[in-house]
Coordinates of C-alpha atoms and ligand atoms in Angstrom, one line a residue:
M26 CA -21.5 -5.6 14.8
I27 CA -21.2 -4.1 11.4
E28 CA -18.9 -6.2 9.1
T29 CA -15.7 -4.5 7.8
S30 CA -17.0 -5.2 4.2
E31 CA -20.2 -3.3 4.9
V32 CA -18.3 -0.3 6.2
F33 CA -16.1 -0.5 3.1
N34 CA -19.2 -0.5 0.9
Q35 CA -20.8 2.5 2.7
E36 CA -17.6 4.5 2.6
S37 CA -17.0 3.7 -1.0
E38 CA -20.5 5.0 -1.8
V39 CA -19.8 8.3 0.0
K40 CA -16.4 8.9 -1.5
T41 CA -17.3 8.0 -5.0
F42 CA -19.9 10.7 -5.1
D43 CA -18.0 13.4 -3.2
P44 CA -17.2 16.0 -5.9
K45 CA -14.4 17.7 -3.9
H46 CA -12.6 14.4 -3.4
R47 CA -13.0 13.6 -7.1
K48 CA -11.6 17.0 -8.1
T49 CA -8.6 16.9 -5.8
I50 CA -7.6 13.3 -6.8
A51 CA -8.2 13.9 -10.5
K52 CA -5.9 16.9 -10.3
N53 CA -3.1 15.2 -8.3
M54 CA -3.3 12.0 -10.4
G55 CA -3.1 14.2 -13.6
K56 CA 0.2 15.7 -12.3
Y57 CA 1.5 12.3 -11.5
R58 CA 0.7 10.9 -14.9
A59 CA 2.5 13.8 -16.6
S60 CA 5.5 13.4 -14.4
V61 CA 5.7 9.6 -15.0
A62 CA 5.5 10.1 -18.8
S63 CA 8.5 12.5 -18.6
G64 CA 10.4 10.2 -16.1
M65 CA 10.0 7.2 -18.4
T66 CA 12.0 8.9 -21.1
Q67 CA 15.2 7.9 -19.2
Y68 CA 14.5 4.3 -20.2
E69 CA 15.5 2.8 -23.5
N70 CA 13.9 -0.4 -22.6
H71 CA 11.6 -0.1 -19.5
E72 CA 10.2 -3.6 -20.1
L73 CA 13.7 -5.1 -19.7
A74 CA 14.3 -3.1 -16.6
R75 CA 11.0 -4.4 -15.1
S76 CA 11.9 -8.0 -16.0
R77 CA 15.4 -7.7 -14.4
A78 CA 13.9 -6.2 -11.3
S79 CA 11.3 -8.9 -11.1
F80 CA 14.0 -11.6 -11.4
L81 CA 16.3 -10.0 -8.8
K82 CA 13.5 -9.5 -6.2
S83 CA 12.1 -13.0 -6.8
T84 CA 15.6 -14.4 -6.3
A85 CA 16.1 -12.4 -3.1
I86 CA 12.7 -13.5 -1.8
L87 CA 13.4 -17.2 -2.5
N88 CA 16.7 -16.9 -0.6
L89 CA 15.4 -14.7 2.1
D90 CA 16.4 -17.0 4.9
K91 CA 20.1 -17.0 3.9
M92 CA 20.2 -13.3 2.9
L93 CA 18.7 -12.2 6.2
I94 CA 21.4 -14.0 8.1
E95 CA 24.1 -12.6 5.9
W96 CA 22.7 -9.2 6.3
E97 CA 22.6 -9.5 10.1
Q98 CA 26.2 -10.7 10.3
K99 CA 27.4 -7.7 8.3
F100 CA 25.2 -5.2 10.1
T101 CA 26.1 -6.3 13.6
S102 CA 29.8 -6.5 12.8
R103 CA 29.7 -2.6 12.6
G104 CA 28.0 -2.3 15.9
G105 CA 24.4 -2.3 14.7
K106 CA 21.8 -4.1 16.8
V107 CA 19.1 -6.3 15.3
V108 CA 15.6 -7.1 16.7
W109 CA 13.6 -9.9 15.0
A110 CA 9.9 -9.1 15.5
Q111 CA 7.5 -11.8 14.5
N112 CA 4.5 -9.5 14.9
A113 CA 3.5 -6.0 15.8
E114 CA 3.4 -6.7 19.6
E115 CA 7.1 -7.9 19.6
A116 CA 8.2 -4.9 17.6
L117 CA 6.4 -2.5 19.9
L118 CA 7.8 -4.3 23.0
A119 CA 11.3 -4.0 21.7
I120 CA 10.9 -0.3 20.6
G121 CA 9.4 0.4 24.1
Q122 CA 12.5 -1.0 25.7
I123 CA 14.8 1.1 23.5
M124 CA 12.8 4.2 24.3
K125 CA 13.1 3.5 28.0
S126 CA 16.9 3.1 27.9
A127 CA 17.2 6.3 25.8
K128 CA 14.8 8.1 28.2
A129 CA 12.9 9.3 25.2
R130 CA 10.3 12.0 25.4
L131 CA 10.3 13.1 21.8
V132 CA 10.8 11.0 18.7
V133 CA 11.3 12.3 15.2
K134 CA 10.1 10.0 12.5
S135 CA 10.5 9.9 8.7
K136 CA 7.9 8.3 6.5
S137 CA 7.5 4.6 7.3
M138 CA 4.6 2.4 6.3
T139 CA 5.8 -0.3 8.6
S140 CA 5.4 2.1 11.5
E141 CA 1.8 2.6 10.3
E142 CA 1.4 -1.1 10.1
I143 CA 2.2 -1.6 13.8
Y144 CA 0.4 1.6 15.0
L145 CA 3.6 2.9 16.4
N146 CA 2.4 6.5 17.0
D147 CA -0.5 5.3 19.1
F148 CA 1.9 3.1 21.1
L149 CA 4.4 5.9 21.7
E150 CA 1.7 8.3 22.8
S151 CA 0.4 5.7 25.2
Q152 CA 3.9 5.7 26.7
G153 CA 3.9 9.5 27.1
I154 CA 6.3 9.9 24.1
E155 CA 5.6 12.5 21.4
P156 CA 6.0 11.1 17.9
F157 CA 6.7 13.8 15.4
E158 CA 6.3 13.1 11.7
T159 CA 9.0 15.0 9.7
D160 CA 7.9 14.0 6.1
L161 CA 5.6 16.9 5.0
G162 CA 2.8 14.7 3.8
E163 CA 2.9 12.6 7.0
Y164 CA 3.1 15.7 9.1
I165 CA -0.1 17.0 7.4
V166 CA -2.1 13.9 8.0
Q167 CA -0.8 13.6 11.6
L168 CA -2.0 17.2 12.2
A169 CA -5.3 16.3 10.7
G170 CA -5.6 13.2 12.9
Q171 CA -5.7 10.9 9.9
R172 CA -3.8 8.0 8.6
P173 CA -1.9 8.2 5.3
Y174 CA -4.2 8.3 2.2
H175 CA -1.5 6.8 -0.1
I176 CA 1.6 4.8 0.4
V177 CA 3.8 7.4 -1.4
T178 CA 1.9 10.6 -1.1
P179 CA 0.1 10.5 2.3
A180 CA -1.8 13.8 1.9
M181 CA -2.7 13.3 -1.8
H182 CA -6.4 13.9 -0.9
M183 CA -5.8 17.4 0.4
S184 CA -5.5 20.5 -1.7
K185 CA -3.2 23.4 -0.8
E186 CA -6.2 25.3 0.5
D187 CA -7.0 22.4 2.8
V188 CA -3.5 22.4 4.1
S189 CA -3.5 26.1 4.6
E190 CA -6.7 25.9 6.7
L191 CA -5.3 23.0 8.7
F192 CA -2.1 25.0 9.5
H193 CA -4.2 28.0 10.3
K194 CA -6.4 26.0 12.7
H195 CA -3.7 24.1 14.5
L196 CA -0.6 26.3 14.2
G197 CA -2.3 29.7 14.1
T198 CA -0.6 30.7 10.8
E199 CA -1.9 33.1 8.2
L200 CA -4.0 31.6 5.4
T201 CA -1.9 31.2 2.3
N202 CA -2.3 29.2 -0.9
N203 CA 1.4 29.4 -1.7
P204 CA 2.9 25.8 -1.4
E205 CA 6.4 27.1 -0.7
E206 CA 5.2 29.2 2.3
L207 CA 3.2 26.2 3.6
T208 CA 6.4 24.1 3.3
M209 CA 8.4 26.7 5.2
I210 CA 5.9 26.8 8.0
A211 CA 6.3 23.1 8.6
R212 CA 10.0 23.2 8.1
R213 CA 10.6 25.9 10.7
L214 CA 8.8 23.8 13.3
M215 CA 10.6 20.6 12.4
R216 CA 14.1 22.1 12.7
E217 CA 13.7 22.5 16.4
K218 CA 12.3 19.0 16.8
Y219 CA 15.4 17.3 15.2
T220 CA 17.7 18.8 17.8
E221 CA 15.4 18.0 20.8
A222 CA 14.5 14.4 20.0
E223 CA 16.2 11.6 21.8
V224 CA 15.3 9.0 19.2
G225 CA 14.9 9.0 15.4
I226 CA 12.8 6.4 13.6
T227 CA 12.9 5.7 9.9
G228 CA 11.7 2.9 7.7
G229 CA 13.9 1.3 5.0
N230 CA 13.3 0.9 1.3
F231 CA 15.8 -1.8 0.9
L232 CA 17.9 -4.1 3.0
I233 CA 21.2 -4.8 1.3
S234 CA 22.4 -8.2 2.0
D235 CA 26.1 -8.1 0.9
I236 CA 27.0 -5.0 2.9
G237 CA 24.5 -5.3 5.8
G238 CA 23.0 -1.9 4.9
V239 CA 19.6 -0.2 5.0
A240 CA 18.8 2.1 2.1
V241 CA 16.4 5.0 2.7
T242 CA 14.9 6.9 -0.2
E243 CA 13.2 10.4 0.3
N244 CA 12.8 13.7 -1.3
E245 CA 12.9 16.2 1.6
G246 CA 16.1 15.4 3.5
N247 CA 14.1 14.8 6.6
A248 CA 15.2 11.1 7.0
R249 CA 18.8 12.1 6.9
L250 CA 18.2 14.7 9.7
T251 CA 16.1 12.1 11.6
V252 CA 19.2 9.8 11.6
A253 CA 21.8 12.5 12.1
F254 CA 20.7 14.4 15.1
P255 CA 19.2 12.0 17.7
K256 CA 21.6 9.7 19.6
V257 CA 19.6 6.6 18.8
H258 CA 18.2 5.6 15.4
I259 CA 15.7 2.8 14.9
A260 CA 14.9 1.6 11.4
L261 CA 11.8 -0.5 11.2
V262 CA 11.9 -2.6 8.1
G263 CA 9.8 -5.4 6.7
I264 CA 11.9 -8.6 6.1
E265 CA 10.9 -8.7 2.4
K266 CA 12.8 -5.5 1.6
M267 CA 15.9 -7.5 0.8
V268 CA 18.1 -7.1 -2.3
A269 CA 21.2 -9.3 -2.8
N270 CA 23.8 -6.6 -3.3
M271 CA 24.4 -2.9 -3.4
L272 CA 24.8 -2.8 -7.2
D273 CA 21.2 -3.9 -7.6
L274 CA 20.2 -0.4 -6.4
D275 CA 21.4 0.9 -9.7
L276 CA 18.3 -0.7 -11.1
F277 CA 15.9 -0.3 -8.2
W278 CA 16.5 3.3 -7.2
P279 CA 15.5 4.7 -10.6
L280 CA 12.6 2.3 -11.0
L281 CA 11.2 3.2 -7.6
A282 CA 11.6 6.9 -8.4
T283 CA 10.0 6.8 -11.8
S284 CA 7.1 4.6 -10.9
G285 CA 6.6 6.4 -7.6
T286 CA 6.7 10.1 -8.6
G287 CA 8.0 10.3 -12.1
Q288 CA 11.5 11.4 -11.1
H289 CA 14.6 10.0 -12.7
V290 CA 16.0 9.3 -9.3
T291 CA 14.7 10.4 -5.9
V292 CA 16.5 13.4 -4.3
Y293 CA 18.1 11.7 -1.3
N294 CA 19.2 8.1 -1.3
T295 CA 21.1 7.1 1.8
I296 CA 22.7 3.8 2.8
L297 CA 23.1 3.3 6.5
T298 CA 25.4 0.5 7.7
G299 CA 25.4 1.0 11.5
P300 CA 25.9 3.6 14.2
R301 CA 28.6 6.2 14.0
Q302 CA 32.1 4.7 13.7
E303 CA 35.2 6.1 15.5
D304 CA 36.4 7.9 12.4
E305 CA 33.0 9.3 11.5
V306 CA 31.8 12.8 12.4
D307 CA 28.1 12.3 12.5
G308 CA 25.4 9.7 12.9
P309 CA 23.7 8.1 15.9
E310 CA 25.6 6.5 18.8
E311 CA 23.3 3.5 18.6
M312 CA 21.5 2.0 15.6
Y313 CA 18.8 -0.6 15.8
V314 CA 17.1 -2.4 12.9
V315 CA 13.7 -4.0 13.8
L316 CA 13.1 -6.7 11.2
L317 CA 9.3 -7.1 11.0
D318 CA 7.7 -10.3 9.9
N319 CA 4.0 -9.6 10.8
G320 CA 2.5 -12.1 8.3
R321 CA 5.3 -12.0 5.6
S322 CA 6.6 -15.5 6.3
K323 CA 3.1 -16.8 5.9
L324 CA 2.9 -15.2 2.5
L325 CA 6.3 -16.5 1.7
A326 CA 5.1 -20.0 2.2
D327 CA 2.4 -19.5 -0.4
K328 CA 4.0 -20.4 -3.7
E329 CA 1.3 -18.8 -5.8
K330 CA 1.1 -15.5 -3.9
R331 CA 4.7 -15.0 -2.6
Q332 CA 5.5 -12.7 -5.5
A333 CA 3.5 -10.0 -3.7
L334 CA 6.5 -9.8 -1.4
N335 CA 8.5 -8.3 -4.3
C336 CA 6.7 -5.1 -3.9
I337 CA 8.9 -2.0 -3.6
R338 CA 6.0 0.2 -2.5
C339 CA 6.2 2.6 -5.4
G340 CA 2.4 3.2 -5.3
A341 CA 2.1 3.0 -9.1
C342 CA -0.7 0.4 -8.9
L343 CA -2.8 2.7 -6.7
N344 CA -2.5 5.5 -9.2
A345 CA -3.5 3.1 -12.1
C346 CA -6.5 1.6 -10.3
P347 CA -9.9 2.9 -11.4
V348 CA -11.4 1.7 -8.1
Y349 CA -8.7 3.5 -5.9
K350 CA -9.2 6.7 -7.9
N351 CA -12.9 6.7 -7.1
I352 CA -13.1 5.4 -3.5
G353 CA -9.8 6.8 -2.2
G354 CA -7.2 5.5 0.1
H355 CA -8.9 5.9 3.5
T356 CA -11.9 3.7 2.4
Y357 CA -9.7 0.6 2.5
D358 CA -9.1 1.2 6.2
T359 CA -5.8 -0.7 6.0
T360 CA -2.2 0.5 6.1
Y361 CA -1.7 -0.6 2.5
S362 CA -4.5 0.4 0.2
G363 CA -5.2 0.1 -3.5
P364 CA -4.3 -3.1 -5.5
I365 CA -1.2 -4.1 -3.5
G366 CA -3.2 -3.5 -0.3
A367 CA -6.0 -5.6 -1.7
I368 CA -3.7 -8.6 -2.2
I369 CA -1.5 -8.3 1.0
S370 CA -3.9 -7.0 3.6
P371 CA -6.1 -10.1 3.6
Q372 CA -2.9 -12.2 4.0
F373 CA -1.5 -10.0 6.7
L374 CA -4.7 -9.2 8.6
G375 CA -6.9 -12.2 8.0
L376 CA -8.7 -13.2 4.8
E377 CA -12.1 -13.6 6.6
K378 CA -12.2 -9.9 7.6
F379 CA -10.5 -8.4 4.5
K380 CA -11.4 -10.7 1.7
H381 CA -13.9 -8.0 0.3
L382 CA -10.8 -6.0 -0.8
S383 CA -9.9 -8.7 -3.3
Y384 CA -13.4 -8.2 -4.8
A385 CA -13.0 -4.4 -5.1
S386 CA -11.4 -4.6 -8.5
S387 CA -12.5 -4.4 -12.1
L388 CA -9.7 -6.9 -13.0
C389 CA -8.7 -4.5 -15.8
G390 CA -5.0 -5.4 -15.1
G391 CA -3.9 -1.7 -15.1
C392 CA -2.1 -2.4 -11.8
T393 CA -0.2 -5.3 -13.2
S394 CA 0.9 -3.4 -16.3
V395 CA 2.5 -0.6 -14.4
C396 CA 4.1 -2.6 -11.6
P397 CA 7.9 -2.1 -11.9
V398 CA 8.6 -5.6 -10.5
K399 CA 5.9 -7.2 -12.6
I400 CA 3.8 -8.6 -9.8
D401 CA 0.8 -10.4 -11.3
I402 CA -1.5 -8.3 -9.1
H403 CA -4.9 -8.9 -10.7
N404 CA -4.4 -12.6 -10.8
I405 CA -3.4 -12.7 -7.1
L406 CA -6.7 -10.9 -6.4
L407 CA -8.4 -13.9 -8.1
L408 CA -6.3 -16.3 -6.1
N409 CA -7.5 -14.6 -2.9
R410 CA -11.1 -14.9 -4.1
K411 CA -10.5 -18.5 -4.8
Q412 CA -9.0 -19.1 -1.4
S413 CA -11.9 -17.4 0.3
V414 CA -14.4 -19.7 -1.5
E415 CA -12.3 -22.8 -0.9
E416 CA -12.2 -22.0 2.8
G417 CA -16.0 -21.5 2.9
M418 CA -16.0 -17.8 3.6
N419 CA -18.6 -16.8 1.0
N420 CA -22.1 -16.1 2.3
K421 CA -25.0 -18.4 1.9
W422 CA -26.7 -16.3 -0.8
E423 CA -23.6 -16.3 -2.9
K424 CA -23.3 -20.1 -2.5
L425 CA -27.0 -20.5 -3.4
G426 CA -26.7 -18.2 -6.4
F427 CA -23.7 -20.0 -7.9
S428 CA -25.1 -23.4 -7.2
F429 CA -28.4 -22.4 -9.0
W430 CA -26.4 -20.8 -11.9
K431 CA -24.2 -23.9 -12.2
T432 CA -27.2 -26.3 -12.3
A433 CA -28.9 -24.1 -14.9
M434 CA -25.8 -23.8 -17.0
L435 CA -25.4 -27.5 -17.2
N436 CA -29.0 -28.2 -18.1
R437 CA -30.3 -27.1 -21.5
K438 CA -33.9 -27.5 -20.5
L439 CA -33.5 -25.3 -17.4
M440 CA -31.6 -22.7 -19.5
N441 CA -34.5 -22.4 -21.9
F442 CA -37.2 -22.5 -19.2
G443 CA -39.5 -19.5 -19.1
G444 CA -38.1 -17.6 -22.1
S445 CA -36.5 -14.2 -22.0
S446 CA -39.2 -12.3 -20.1
I447 CA -38.9 -14.5 -17.0
K448 CA -35.1 -14.3 -17.1
Q449 CA -35.3 -10.5 -17.6
W450 CA -37.7 -10.3 -14.6
A451 CA -35.3 -12.5 -12.5
I452 CA -32.4 -10.2 -13.3
S453 CA -34.3 -7.1 -12.3
V454 CA -35.3 -8.6 -9.0
M455 CA -32.0 -10.1 -8.2
F456 CA -29.8 -7.1 -9.0
K457 CA -32.3 -4.3 -8.1
N458 CA -30.3 -3.2 -5.1
S459 CA -26.8 -3.8 -6.3
W460 CA -25.7 -3.8 -9.9
S461 CA -28.8 -2.1 -11.3
R462 CA -28.9 0.8 -8.9
R463 CA -26.5 2.7 -11.0
R464 CA -26.4 0.8 -14.2
Q465 CA -28.7 -0.2 -17.0
E466 CA -29.7 -3.8 -16.7
P467 CA -28.5 -6.1 -19.5
I468 CA -31.3 -6.5 -22.0
L469 CA -31.8 -10.2 -23.0
A470 CA -32.5 -11.2 -26.6
H471 CA -36.0 -12.2 -27.2
K472 CA -34.9 -15.7 -28.3
S473 CA -31.8 -17.4 -27.0
F474 CA -29.1 -18.6 -29.5
N475 CA -30.2 -22.2 -28.8
E476 CA -33.8 -21.4 -29.7
M477 CA -32.8 -19.6 -32.9
W478 CA -30.5 -22.4 -33.9
K479 CA -33.2 -25.0 -33.4
S480 CA -35.8 -23.0 -35.4
G481 CA -33.3 -22.5 -38.2
K482 CA -33.9 -18.8 -38.1
R483 CA -30.8 -16.7 -37.4
S484 CA -32.4 -13.6 -35.9
A485 CA -34.1 -12.8 -32.6
Ligands
LIG3 S1 2.7 -3.8 -6.3 FE1 4.1 -3.0 -7.8 S2 3.1 -1.1 -8.5 FE2 2.1 -1.7 -6.6 S3 3.3 -0.6 -5.0 FE3 4.2 -2.6 -5.2 S4 5.9 -2.4 -6.7 FE4 4.5 -0.6 -6.9

């Protein structure tokens, strides 16, 4: 069986040298950078905002047990129903039962990475239920038979020409390179689906403890329609999305918008606190929130890495990462890609299988410097590497190499053994098929510093 890491290496090689991919990503990332630069002008002191956000999220994560209970009490007091799902299987089982009692045939969905995490669409299809993605980017990747490329912009890897061809192939529409026309094509199709669907599924950007609410952020208004039309609404939310009170959103909403897309604030920010009440004119008859753990408690128990749960999924670290920009989102083959994916995927899905993601980093710290909640991303990558070594997951060649290196480094005679030509030869043999395939080998000095020092001559 081919190792996940081998597939990752092969895919990385292909994507990095794919000129079309490079061009599309460079263009879209360029637009993102310009937009963020303009969005940042709303902050007098962005650093302070980041520090406050980091403190508030860390406090919420440290008090998660109490806040979740408080949140549940408030939410159920308004008629909402709560499902605690320890893993994907429990979440799918509960959703399957809700679908049965709603006699669901069609489900409209707004963008939700947690639904990707539990492979919800595959499950619904296996039950004979059509899942219909209503976020434009999600709809595009669903039509293309792909998974999201990016946690904020799922179809970032596709140009408008690609989308036009996709629509032409699957929907029989005329080819057009006009983004507005392309949007209208999808929108016309979606309108009908909202009114036909029995169930609407959303994610949730924040759980608000003091009011028992779920905050949903989006730019297209599709999440609101997903909640408003069907009789049943399910919000599938990771337990770590907690904030202590509603006023905290004053800080988090703009931070999420600016880091995610460069906007001052996202177009639609909705707070949902339960099903339709007697004095309300719209909203679902039933509202469920599925609180998903799926590895989060395990991460919470790890003092050094639990700050990864502070993530508000803005995607900024992906856009800052030189590795992500070259290999692209699909290469990671996980729901969460880029730097944040590289730190949480091994924890959620198993370190043994996904530890290679923590090595796919230049450790430049670009991710850490843009993170709006100040997660120490590049150092957590190192902690994952350390854990994998401590748990004996590194292969025998790596172990042998490091043990040899350590022995030599601690022994002056061994370090001087053979002179520079032997060492140069050893480097070219050892790294011929890896580092040196695309880079110039380091050229060693003719004499080592130690040799020069001993001879009293200060030049090689
Ligand atoms: S780790 Fe930070 S930068 Fe990356 S997605 Fe999460 S909040 Fe955004």
